[in-house]
Amino acid sequence: MEWKNYVFWSAVISLISLVWHLRRKSSYRRSKLPPGPKGWPVFGNLFDLGSLPHRSLEALRQQYGPVVWLKLGFVNTLVLLSAGEAEEFFKNHDLSFLDRFTNDSMRSHDYDKISIAFGPCSTYWRTLRRVCTSELFANKRINDTMLIRQKSVDELLSWIDNELEKGASSGVVLRQFVFPALFNMIGNLTLSRDLVDPQSKISSEFCTAMDSVHECVGRPNISDLLPWLRKLDLQGIRRKMDRSLGKAIEIILKFVEERVEQRKQNPNLSSEQKMDFLDVLLNYRGTGKDEPVTLSEYQVTVFLMEMFFAGTDSTSGTTEWAMCELLLNPEKMKEVNAELARVVGAKKKLQESDIDNLPYLQAIVNETLRLHPPGPLLIPRKAVKDTNFMGYSIPKDTQVMVNCWAIGRDEDSWDDASSFKPERFLDSYINYKGQNYEFLPFGSGRRMCPGLPLAHRIVPLVLGSLLHHFDWELCDGAKSIDMRETMGAGVKLLDPLQAIPKRKTM
């Protein structure tokens, strides 16, 4: 009987809320909104998103233009689908849409309050961003840690070599080797230690937890669209997020607690050896006026966890997509191998210092990011106030999605936009640093990805090393790859790439 009463009153409250929402009189209700498809009662345009929202939203442009308005439940949503609109948004309205739009899954373990990617634009967020930019992603810091990245890539190649010695003639699942190598790379940059190997239980657990977190963050959730249903968690997304995010936090927290204990036993530890990023965070002292005085172990843990999230999944995904495109375009594979042989030499290994002399390799990375951006809708922004955008009246708290996947495939900006043509980036002024709005894999404005300088070094080094050390071919003489996508916080291959590496004769 108690459950029936709950359902009854939930229905009554829902009906009252719906009537209030439909009848409320506000200036923005009467003002001009962008065009968009008519939605269903209560659910709005939820069913227009489909399983791959970046593709479904791109299809709306032909009918409604590059600025589309949706109602996802009671959530106002603005979608931008072209470079011109993205430029107007980031150049002239960045401050008006500075906050992130967070969903129910992001509230798990207070992640939305602590995260640098999803957190509000607060004093705490500015402090973390400043520390991150000056201590981890500054050019000097990145140059100083070059050998760490080289060591991790050498380890990756060694793992695959060992697999070949075991007789892995049927091929390897690339992600199973790239992911732990990147995990170790971030581990050395932040914690000064290797953490995993391909058979490691920690690697498997963290990878599984992270995949689940990404799925929860990117999955449409009725709790976000109809907030009064949040406590019911009808799809179980919040429960799954609580478990998965909790597991990821638990893994990283152990490393933080271990360092804290070492520092207690040896107070001079951080002065006796070169500080890593964890030491920087633990040593942080703010003024307390406009910034936090110290960072708690939990805040440090979440911040480090985000470094692992951003530095492993997106990089391994980009490497996998690039390898797929090259295997499907053997003439491009031949071209980049010739460049590597010419610049690096058959008997040498690729060094990070070689990257500047490998324009075709860099063009392949750019073209891969154009066609397969790690976050096809970026991370949604939120209007901090009522705003006039390109003649449209956008209410406060509106969610804004910038479809960089659609923009990267826009025929108005790119010739033969759906084809893999790295040559388009040779001798081109276009780059992904946020000022060319037809190419925004890392976003733009004040909330663009702070890790871009590091990604700029890592992705070509990992991909180039795999190509220079091995010859690659599809399994069983296949001529095609299943390029179907699956959507979470980003887009990845539905079935991980399996390919055959063969040692090059040196």
Coordinates of C-alpha atoms in Angstrom, one line a residue:
M1 CA 0.0 0.0 0.0
E2 CA 2.9 2.4 0.8
W3 CA 4.3 1.8 -2.7
K4 CA 0.9 2.5 -4.3
N5 CA 0.6 5.8 -2.4
Y6 CA 4.1 6.8 -3.5
V7 CA 3.2 6.1 -7.1
F8 CA 0.0 8.0 -6.8
W9 CA 1.5 11.1 -5.3
S10 CA 4.4 10.9 -7.8
A11 CA 1.9 11.0 -10.6
V12 CA 0.0 13.9 -9.1
I13 CA 3.2 15.9 -8.6
S14 CA 4.3 15.1 -12.1
L15 CA 1.0 16.3 -13.5
I16 CA 1.1 19.5 -11.5
S17 CA 4.7 20.1 -12.6
L18 CA 3.8 19.5 -16.2
V19 CA 0.8 21.9 -16.1
W20 CA 3.0 24.6 -14.4
H21 CA 5.7 24.1 -16.9
L22 CA 3.4 24.5 -19.9
R23 CA 1.5 27.5 -18.5
R24 CA 4.2 29.5 -16.9
K25 CA 4.5 33.0 -18.3
S26 CA 8.0 34.3 -18.8
S27 CA 9.7 36.6 -21.2
Y28 CA 11.8 33.7 -22.6
R29 CA 8.7 31.6 -23.1
R30 CA 7.3 34.3 -25.5
S31 CA 10.6 35.1 -27.1
K32 CA 12.3 33.6 -30.1
L33 CA 13.9 30.2 -29.7
P34 CA 15.9 28.4 -32.4
P35 CA 14.1 25.9 -34.7
G36 CA 13.8 22.3 -33.8
P37 CA 11.6 19.2 -34.0
K38 CA 8.4 19.0 -32.2
G39 CA 8.7 16.8 -29.1
W40 CA 6.5 14.4 -27.2
P41 CA 4.6 15.5 -24.1
V42 CA 6.9 15.3 -21.0
F43 CA 9.7 13.4 -22.9
G44 CA 10.2 16.1 -25.4
N45 CA 12.8 15.2 -28.1
L46 CA 14.4 12.3 -26.1
F47 CA 13.5 9.8 -28.8
D48 CA 15.2 11.9 -31.5
L49 CA 18.6 11.2 -30.0
G50 CA 18.8 7.5 -30.8
S51 CA 21.7 5.3 -29.7
L52 CA 24.3 7.5 -31.4
P53 CA 23.3 11.1 -30.6
H54 CA 26.1 12.7 -32.6
R55 CA 24.8 11.1 -35.8
S56 CA 21.1 11.7 -35.0
L57 CA 21.7 15.4 -34.2
E58 CA 23.8 15.9 -37.3
A59 CA 20.9 14.6 -39.4
L60 CA 18.6 17.4 -38.0
R61 CA 20.7 20.1 -39.7
Q62 CA 19.2 19.6 -43.2
Q63 CA 15.7 20.4 -41.9
Y64 CA 16.4 22.9 -39.1
G65 CA 19.8 24.5 -39.9
P66 CA 23.0 24.7 -37.9
V67 CA 21.4 25.9 -34.6
V68 CA 18.8 23.4 -33.3
W69 CA 16.6 23.6 -30.2
L70 CA 15.5 20.5 -28.3
K71 CA 13.5 19.7 -25.2
L72 CA 14.9 16.7 -23.5
G73 CA 12.3 16.1 -20.9
F74 CA 12.2 19.5 -19.2
V75 CA 15.9 20.3 -20.1
N76 CA 16.3 23.1 -22.6
T77 CA 19.0 22.0 -25.1
L78 CA 20.8 24.1 -27.7
V79 CA 22.8 22.1 -30.4
L80 CA 25.4 23.7 -32.6
L81 CA 26.2 21.9 -35.9
S82 CA 28.6 24.2 -37.9
A83 CA 31.9 26.0 -37.6
G84 CA 30.4 29.5 -37.9
E85 CA 28.0 28.9 -35.0
A86 CA 30.8 27.3 -32.9
E87 CA 33.0 30.3 -33.5
E88 CA 30.3 32.7 -32.4
F89 CA 29.7 30.6 -29.3
F90 CA 33.3 30.3 -28.2
K91 CA 34.6 33.7 -29.2
N92 CA 31.7 35.9 -28.1
H93 CA 29.6 34.0 -25.6
D94 CA 32.2 31.8 -23.7
L95 CA 31.6 33.5 -20.4
S96 CA 27.8 33.3 -20.7
F97 CA 28.1 29.5 -21.0
L98 CA 31.0 28.8 -18.7
D99 CA 29.5 26.2 -16.5
R100 CA 29.1 22.5 -17.3
F101 CA 25.8 20.8 -17.6
T102 CA 26.0 17.8 -15.2
N103 CA 23.7 14.8 -15.1
D104 CA 22.7 12.6 -12.2
S105 CA 25.5 10.1 -12.7
M106 CA 28.1 12.8 -12.4
R107 CA 26.8 13.6 -8.9
S108 CA 28.0 10.2 -7.7
H109 CA 30.6 10.5 -4.9
D110 CA 30.4 14.3 -5.3
Y111 CA 32.3 14.0 -8.6
D112 CA 30.5 17.0 -10.1
K113 CA 31.8 19.3 -7.3
I114 CA 35.4 18.1 -7.5
S115 CA 36.0 17.3 -11.1
I116 CA 38.1 19.8 -13.3
A117 CA 36.2 18.6 -16.4
F118 CA 32.6 18.6 -15.0
G119 CA 32.8 20.9 -12.0
P120 CA 31.3 24.4 -11.8
C121 CA 33.4 27.4 -12.6
S122 CA 34.4 28.2 -9.0
T123 CA 37.5 29.3 -7.1
Y124 CA 38.3 25.6 -6.5
W125 CA 38.1 24.9 -10.3
R126 CA 40.3 27.9 -11.2
T127 CA 42.9 26.7 -8.6
L128 CA 43.0 23.2 -10.0
R129 CA 43.2 24.5 -13.5
R130 CA 46.1 26.8 -12.7
V131 CA 48.0 24.0 -10.9
C132 CA 47.3 21.6 -13.7
T133 CA 48.4 24.0 -16.4
S134 CA 51.6 25.2 -14.6
E135 CA 52.8 21.9 -13.1
L136 CA 51.7 19.1 -15.4
F137 CA 51.1 20.6 -18.9
A138 CA 53.6 23.5 -19.0
N139 CA 56.1 23.0 -21.9
K140 CA 59.1 22.8 -19.5
R141 CA 57.4 20.1 -17.4
I142 CA 56.5 18.2 -20.5
N143 CA 60.0 18.4 -21.9
D144 CA 61.4 17.3 -18.5
T145 CA 59.3 14.2 -18.6
M146 CA 60.2 13.1 -22.2
L147 CA 62.1 10.0 -21.0
I148 CA 59.1 8.8 -19.0
R149 CA 56.9 8.8 -22.1
Q150 CA 59.7 7.0 -24.1
K151 CA 60.1 4.4 -21.4
S152 CA 56.3 3.6 -21.5
V153 CA 56.3 3.3 -25.2
D154 CA 59.3 1.0 -25.2
E155 CA 57.4 -1.1 -22.7
L156 CA 54.4 -1.2 -25.0
L157 CA 56.5 -2.5 -27.9
S158 CA 58.2 -5.0 -25.6
W159 CA 54.8 -6.4 -24.5
I160 CA 53.7 -6.9 -28.1
D161 CA 57.1 -8.5 -28.9
N162 CA 56.7 -10.9 -26.1
E163 CA 53.2 -11.8 -27.3
L164 CA 54.7 -12.6 -30.7
E165 CA 57.2 -14.9 -29.1
K166 CA 54.4 -16.8 -27.6
G167 CA 53.0 -17.4 -31.1
A168 CA 50.2 -14.8 -31.3
S169 CA 49.8 -15.5 -35.0
S170 CA 46.0 -14.8 -34.8
G171 CA 46.7 -11.2 -33.9
V172 CA 46.5 -9.0 -30.9
V173 CA 43.7 -6.8 -29.5
L174 CA 45.5 -3.4 -29.7
R175 CA 43.6 -1.8 -26.8
Q176 CA 44.7 -4.5 -24.4
F177 CA 48.4 -3.3 -24.8
V178 CA 48.0 0.4 -25.5
F179 CA 45.8 1.1 -22.5
P180 CA 48.1 -0.3 -19.8
A181 CA 51.1 1.3 -21.4
L182 CA 49.3 4.7 -21.2
F183 CA 48.2 3.9 -17.7
N184 CA 51.8 3.4 -16.7
M185 CA 52.8 6.6 -18.5
I186 CA 50.3 8.6 -16.5
G187 CA 51.3 6.7 -13.4
N188 CA 54.9 7.7 -13.9
L189 CA 54.0 11.3 -14.7
T190 CA 51.8 11.7 -11.6
L191 CA 53.1 9.0 -9.1
S192 CA 56.6 8.2 -10.4
R193 CA 55.9 4.5 -10.7
D194 CA 54.7 1.8 -13.0
L195 CA 51.3 0.6 -12.0
V196 CA 50.3 -2.3 -14.2
D197 CA 51.1 -4.7 -17.0
P198 CA 48.7 -6.2 -19.6
Q199 CA 47.9 -9.2 -17.3
S200 CA 47.5 -7.0 -14.2
K201 CA 44.4 -7.3 -12.1
I202 CA 44.5 -3.6 -11.3
S203 CA 44.7 -2.7 -15.0
S204 CA 41.7 -5.0 -15.8
E205 CA 39.7 -3.6 -12.9
F206 CA 40.4 0.0 -13.6
C207 CA 39.8 -0.4 -17.3
T208 CA 36.4 -2.1 -16.6
A209 CA 35.5 0.6 -14.1
M210 CA 36.4 3.4 -16.4
D211 CA 34.5 1.9 -19.3
S212 CA 31.5 1.6 -17.0
V213 CA 31.9 5.2 -15.8
H214 CA 32.0 6.5 -19.4
E215 CA 29.0 4.5 -20.3
C216 CA 27.0 5.9 -17.3
V217 CA 28.1 9.5 -18.1
G218 CA 27.1 9.3 -21.7
R219 CA 23.9 7.2 -21.4
P220 CA 20.6 9.0 -21.7
N221 CA 19.0 8.9 -18.2
I222 CA 15.3 9.6 -17.5
S223 CA 16.4 10.9 -14.1
D224 CA 18.0 13.9 -15.8
L225 CA 14.9 14.7 -17.8
L226 CA 12.3 14.2 -15.2
P227 CA 14.1 15.1 -11.9
W228 CA 11.3 14.0 -9.6
L229 CA 12.0 10.4 -10.7
R230 CA 15.7 10.7 -9.7
K231 CA 15.3 8.8 -6.4
L232 CA 13.8 5.8 -8.2
D233 CA 16.8 5.4 -10.5
L234 CA 14.6 3.6 -12.9
Q235 CA 17.4 2.6 -15.3
G236 CA 19.9 1.7 -12.5
I237 CA 22.4 4.2 -14.0
R238 CA 23.2 5.9 -10.7
R239 CA 23.7 2.6 -8.8
K240 CA 26.0 1.4 -11.5
M241 CA 27.9 4.7 -11.5
D242 CA 28.2 4.5 -7.7
R243 CA 29.9 1.1 -8.0
S244 CA 32.1 1.8 -10.9
L245 CA 33.3 5.3 -9.9
G246 CA 33.8 4.0 -6.4
K247 CA 36.0 1.2 -7.6
A248 CA 38.1 3.6 -9.7
I249 CA 38.5 6.0 -6.7
E250 CA 39.4 3.1 -4.5
I251 CA 42.3 2.0 -6.8
I252 CA 43.8 5.5 -7.1
L253 CA 43.2 6.3 -3.4
K254 CA 45.5 3.4 -2.4
F255 CA 48.4 5.0 -4.2
V256 CA 47.7 8.4 -2.6
E257 CA 47.4 6.9 0.9
E258 CA 50.7 5.0 0.3
R259 CA 52.5 8.2 -0.6
V260 CA 51.0 10.1 2.4
E261 CA 52.2 7.4 4.7
Q262 CA 55.7 7.5 3.1
R263 CA 55.8 11.2 3.7
K264 CA 54.8 10.8 7.3
Q265 CA 57.6 8.3 7.9
N266 CA 60.1 10.5 6.0
P267 CA 59.1 14.2 6.2
N268 CA 62.1 15.1 4.0
L269 CA 61.0 12.7 1.2
S270 CA 59.7 15.3 -1.2
S271 CA 62.9 17.4 -0.8
E272 CA 65.2 14.4 -1.2
Q273 CA 63.9 13.5 -4.7
K274 CA 62.4 15.3 -7.6
M275 CA 58.7 16.0 -6.9
D276 CA 56.1 14.4 -9.1
F277 CA 52.6 15.7 -9.6
L278 CA 51.2 13.9 -6.6
D279 CA 53.8 15.7 -4.4
V280 CA 52.8 19.0 -6.0
L281 CA 49.2 18.4 -5.0
L282 CA 50.0 17.3 -1.5
N283 CA 52.3 20.3 -1.0
Y284 CA 49.8 22.8 -2.3
R285 CA 49.1 25.7 0.1
G286 CA 46.6 28.4 -0.9
T287 CA 45.9 31.7 0.7
G288 CA 42.5 30.8 1.9
K289 CA 41.0 34.0 0.7
D290 CA 40.2 33.3 -2.9
E291 CA 41.3 29.7 -3.0
P292 CA 41.4 26.5 -0.8
V293 CA 44.1 26.4 1.9
T294 CA 45.0 22.7 1.1
L295 CA 43.6 19.9 -1.0
S296 CA 42.2 16.9 0.8
E297 CA 43.3 13.3 0.0
Y298 CA 39.9 12.7 -1.6
Q299 CA 40.2 15.9 -3.8
V300 CA 43.7 14.8 -4.8
T301 CA 42.5 11.3 -5.6
V302 CA 39.6 12.5 -7.8
F303 CA 41.9 14.9 -9.6
L304 CA 44.5 12.2 -10.3
M305 CA 41.8 9.8 -11.4
E306 CA 40.7 12.3 -14.0
M307 CA 44.3 12.5 -15.3
F308 CA 44.1 8.7 -15.8
F309 CA 40.7 8.9 -17.4
A310 CA 41.7 11.6 -19.8
G311 CA 45.2 10.3 -20.6
T312 CA 44.3 6.7 -21.2
D313 CA 40.9 6.1 -22.8
S314 CA 40.9 9.0 -25.3
T315 CA 44.5 8.4 -26.3
S316 CA 44.1 4.6 -26.7
G317 CA 40.8 5.2 -28.6
T318 CA 42.5 7.7 -31.0
T319 CA 45.3 5.2 -31.6
E320 CA 42.9 2.5 -32.3
W321 CA 40.8 4.6 -34.8
A322 CA 44.0 5.7 -36.6
M323 CA 45.2 2.1 -37.0
C324 CA 41.8 1.1 -38.4
E325 CA 41.9 3.9 -40.9
L326 CA 45.4 3.0 -42.0
L327 CA 44.6 -0.7 -42.3
L328 CA 41.6 0.3 -44.5
N329 CA 43.8 2.6 -46.6
P330 CA 47.0 0.7 -47.3
E331 CA 48.4 3.5 -49.5
K332 CA 48.3 5.8 -46.5
M333 CA 50.0 3.1 -44.4
K334 CA 52.7 2.8 -47.0
E335 CA 53.2 6.6 -47.1
V336 CA 53.6 7.0 -43.3
N337 CA 56.0 3.9 -43.1
A338 CA 58.1 5.5 -45.9
E339 CA 58.3 8.7 -43.9
L340 CA 59.3 6.9 -40.7
A341 CA 62.0 5.0 -42.5
R342 CA 63.3 8.1 -44.1
V343 CA 63.4 10.3 -41.0
V344 CA 63.9 7.8 -38.2
G345 CA 65.9 5.1 -40.0
A346 CA 65.4 1.4 -40.1
K347 CA 67.7 0.6 -37.1
K348 CA 66.6 3.3 -34.8
K349 CA 63.5 3.7 -32.6
L350 CA 61.2 6.7 -32.9
Q351 CA 62.1 9.5 -30.5
E352 CA 59.7 12.2 -29.4
S353 CA 62.2 14.7 -30.9
D354 CA 61.5 13.2 -34.3
I355 CA 57.8 14.1 -34.3
D356 CA 58.3 17.6 -35.7
N357 CA 60.0 16.1 -38.7
L358 CA 57.1 13.7 -39.4
P359 CA 54.4 15.9 -41.0
Y360 CA 52.5 13.0 -42.6
L361 CA 52.3 11.2 -39.2
Q362 CA 51.0 14.3 -37.6
A363 CA 48.5 14.7 -40.5
I364 CA 47.2 11.2 -39.8
V365 CA 46.6 12.1 -36.2
N366 CA 44.8 15.2 -37.2
E367 CA 42.7 13.4 -39.7
T368 CA 41.8 10.7 -37.2
L369 CA 40.7 13.4 -34.7
R370 CA 38.6 15.1 -37.4
L371 CA 36.7 12.0 -38.2
H372 CA 36.7 10.4 -34.8
P373 CA 36.9 13.0 -32.0
P374 CA 37.2 11.5 -28.5
G375 CA 34.1 13.4 -27.4
P376 CA 31.8 14.0 -30.4
L377 CA 29.5 16.4 -28.5
L378 CA 32.3 17.7 -26.3
I379 CA 31.3 18.2 -22.7
P380 CA 28.0 20.1 -22.6
R381 CA 28.1 23.7 -21.4
K382 CA 25.3 25.4 -19.4
A383 CA 24.0 28.9 -19.7
V384 CA 24.8 30.9 -16.6
K385 CA 22.3 33.6 -17.5
D386 CA 19.6 34.5 -20.0
T387 CA 21.6 35.1 -23.2
N388 CA 20.9 36.4 -26.7
F389 CA 22.8 34.1 -29.1
M390 CA 22.7 34.9 -32.9
G391 CA 19.3 36.5 -32.5
Y392 CA 17.8 33.7 -30.4
S393 CA 16.8 34.0 -26.8
I394 CA 18.5 31.3 -24.8
P395 CA 17.2 30.8 -21.2
K396 CA 19.4 30.4 -18.2
D397 CA 20.4 26.8 -17.4
T398 CA 20.1 25.7 -21.1
Q399 CA 22.3 22.8 -22.0
V400 CA 24.6 23.4 -25.0
M401 CA 26.0 20.6 -27.1
V402 CA 28.7 21.5 -29.7
N403 CA 28.7 18.6 -32.2
C404 CA 32.3 18.6 -33.2
W405 CA 31.8 15.3 -34.9
A406 CA 29.3 16.9 -37.3
I407 CA 31.4 20.0 -37.7
G408 CA 34.4 17.8 -38.6
R409 CA 32.4 16.2 -41.4
D410 CA 30.7 19.3 -42.7
E411 CA 31.0 19.5 -46.5
D412 CA 30.8 23.3 -46.2
S413 CA 34.2 23.2 -44.3
W414 CA 35.9 20.1 -45.7
D415 CA 36.2 18.7 -49.3
D416 CA 35.2 15.1 -49.5
A417 CA 34.5 15.3 -45.8
S418 CA 33.7 11.7 -45.0
S419 CA 37.0 10.3 -46.6
F420 CA 40.2 9.7 -44.7
K421 CA 42.7 12.1 -46.4
P422 CA 45.6 13.0 -44.2
E423 CA 47.0 15.1 -47.0
R424 CA 44.5 17.8 -46.3
F425 CA 46.5 18.8 -43.2
L426 CA 49.9 19.0 -45.0
D427 CA 51.0 22.6 -45.3
S428 CA 47.7 23.6 -43.6
Y429 CA 47.2 26.3 -41.0
I430 CA 44.4 24.3 -39.4
N431 CA 45.1 22.7 -36.0
Y432 CA 43.2 21.5 -33.0
K433 CA 44.3 24.2 -30.5
G434 CA 40.9 25.8 -30.3
Q435 CA 41.2 28.7 -32.8
N436 CA 40.1 26.8 -36.0
Y437 CA 36.4 26.2 -35.4
E438 CA 36.0 23.6 -38.1
F439 CA 38.3 21.4 -36.1
L440 CA 37.5 21.2 -32.4
P441 CA 38.4 17.7 -31.0
F442 CA 39.6 19.3 -27.7
G443 CA 37.0 22.1 -27.6
S444 CA 37.8 25.8 -27.3
G445 CA 37.5 28.7 -24.9
R446 CA 38.2 28.7 -21.2
R447 CA 37.0 25.2 -20.7
M448 CA 38.9 23.4 -23.5
C449 CA 40.8 20.3 -22.5
P450 CA 43.8 21.4 -20.4
G451 CA 45.7 18.2 -21.4
L452 CA 46.0 19.2 -25.0
P453 CA 49.8 19.9 -24.9
L454 CA 50.5 16.5 -23.4
A455 CA 48.1 14.7 -25.9
H456 CA 50.0 16.6 -28.7
R457 CA 53.1 14.7 -27.7
I458 CA 51.7 11.3 -26.7
V459 CA 49.4 10.3 -29.6
P460 CA 51.9 10.7 -32.5
L461 CA 54.6 9.0 -30.3
V462 CA 52.5 6.0 -29.6
L463 CA 51.1 5.6 -33.0
G464 CA 54.4 6.3 -34.8
S465 CA 56.2 3.8 -32.6
L466 CA 53.7 1.0 -33.3
L467 CA 54.0 1.7 -37.1
H468 CA 57.8 2.0 -37.1
H469 CA 58.4 -1.2 -35.0
F470 CA 55.8 -3.5 -36.6
D471 CA 54.1 -4.1 -40.0
W472 CA 50.4 -4.5 -39.4
E473 CA 47.8 -6.4 -41.3
L474 CA 44.2 -7.5 -40.8
C475 CA 43.4 -10.9 -39.4
D476 CA 42.6 -13.9 -41.7
G477 CA 43.2 -11.8 -44.8
A478 CA 40.2 -9.6 -44.1
K479 CA 39.6 -6.6 -46.4
S480 CA 37.3 -4.7 -44.1
I481 CA 36.9 -3.7 -40.4
D482 CA 33.7 -3.4 -38.4
M483 CA 33.6 0.3 -37.8
R484 CA 30.4 0.4 -35.9
E485 CA 30.5 2.7 -32.9
T486 CA 29.3 2.5 -29.3
M487 CA 28.5 5.6 -27.3
G488 CA 29.5 6.4 -23.7
A489 CA 31.1 9.6 -22.6
G490 CA 32.9 9.3 -26.0
V491 CA 32.7 7.1 -29.1
K492 CA 34.7 3.9 -29.5
L493 CA 34.7 0.9 -31.7
L494 CA 31.9 -1.5 -30.8
D495 CA 34.3 -4.4 -31.3
P496 CA 38.0 -3.7 -30.4
L497 CA 40.4 -3.8 -33.2
Q498 CA 42.3 -7.1 -33.6
A499 CA 45.3 -7.0 -36.0
I500 CA 48.4 -9.0 -36.7
P501 CA 51.8 -7.3 -35.9
K502 CA 54.9 -8.5 -37.6
R503 CA 58.4 -7.4 -36.6
K504 CA 60.1 -5.3 -39.2
T505 CA 63.5 -6.6 -40.3
M506 CA 66.0 -4.1 -39.1

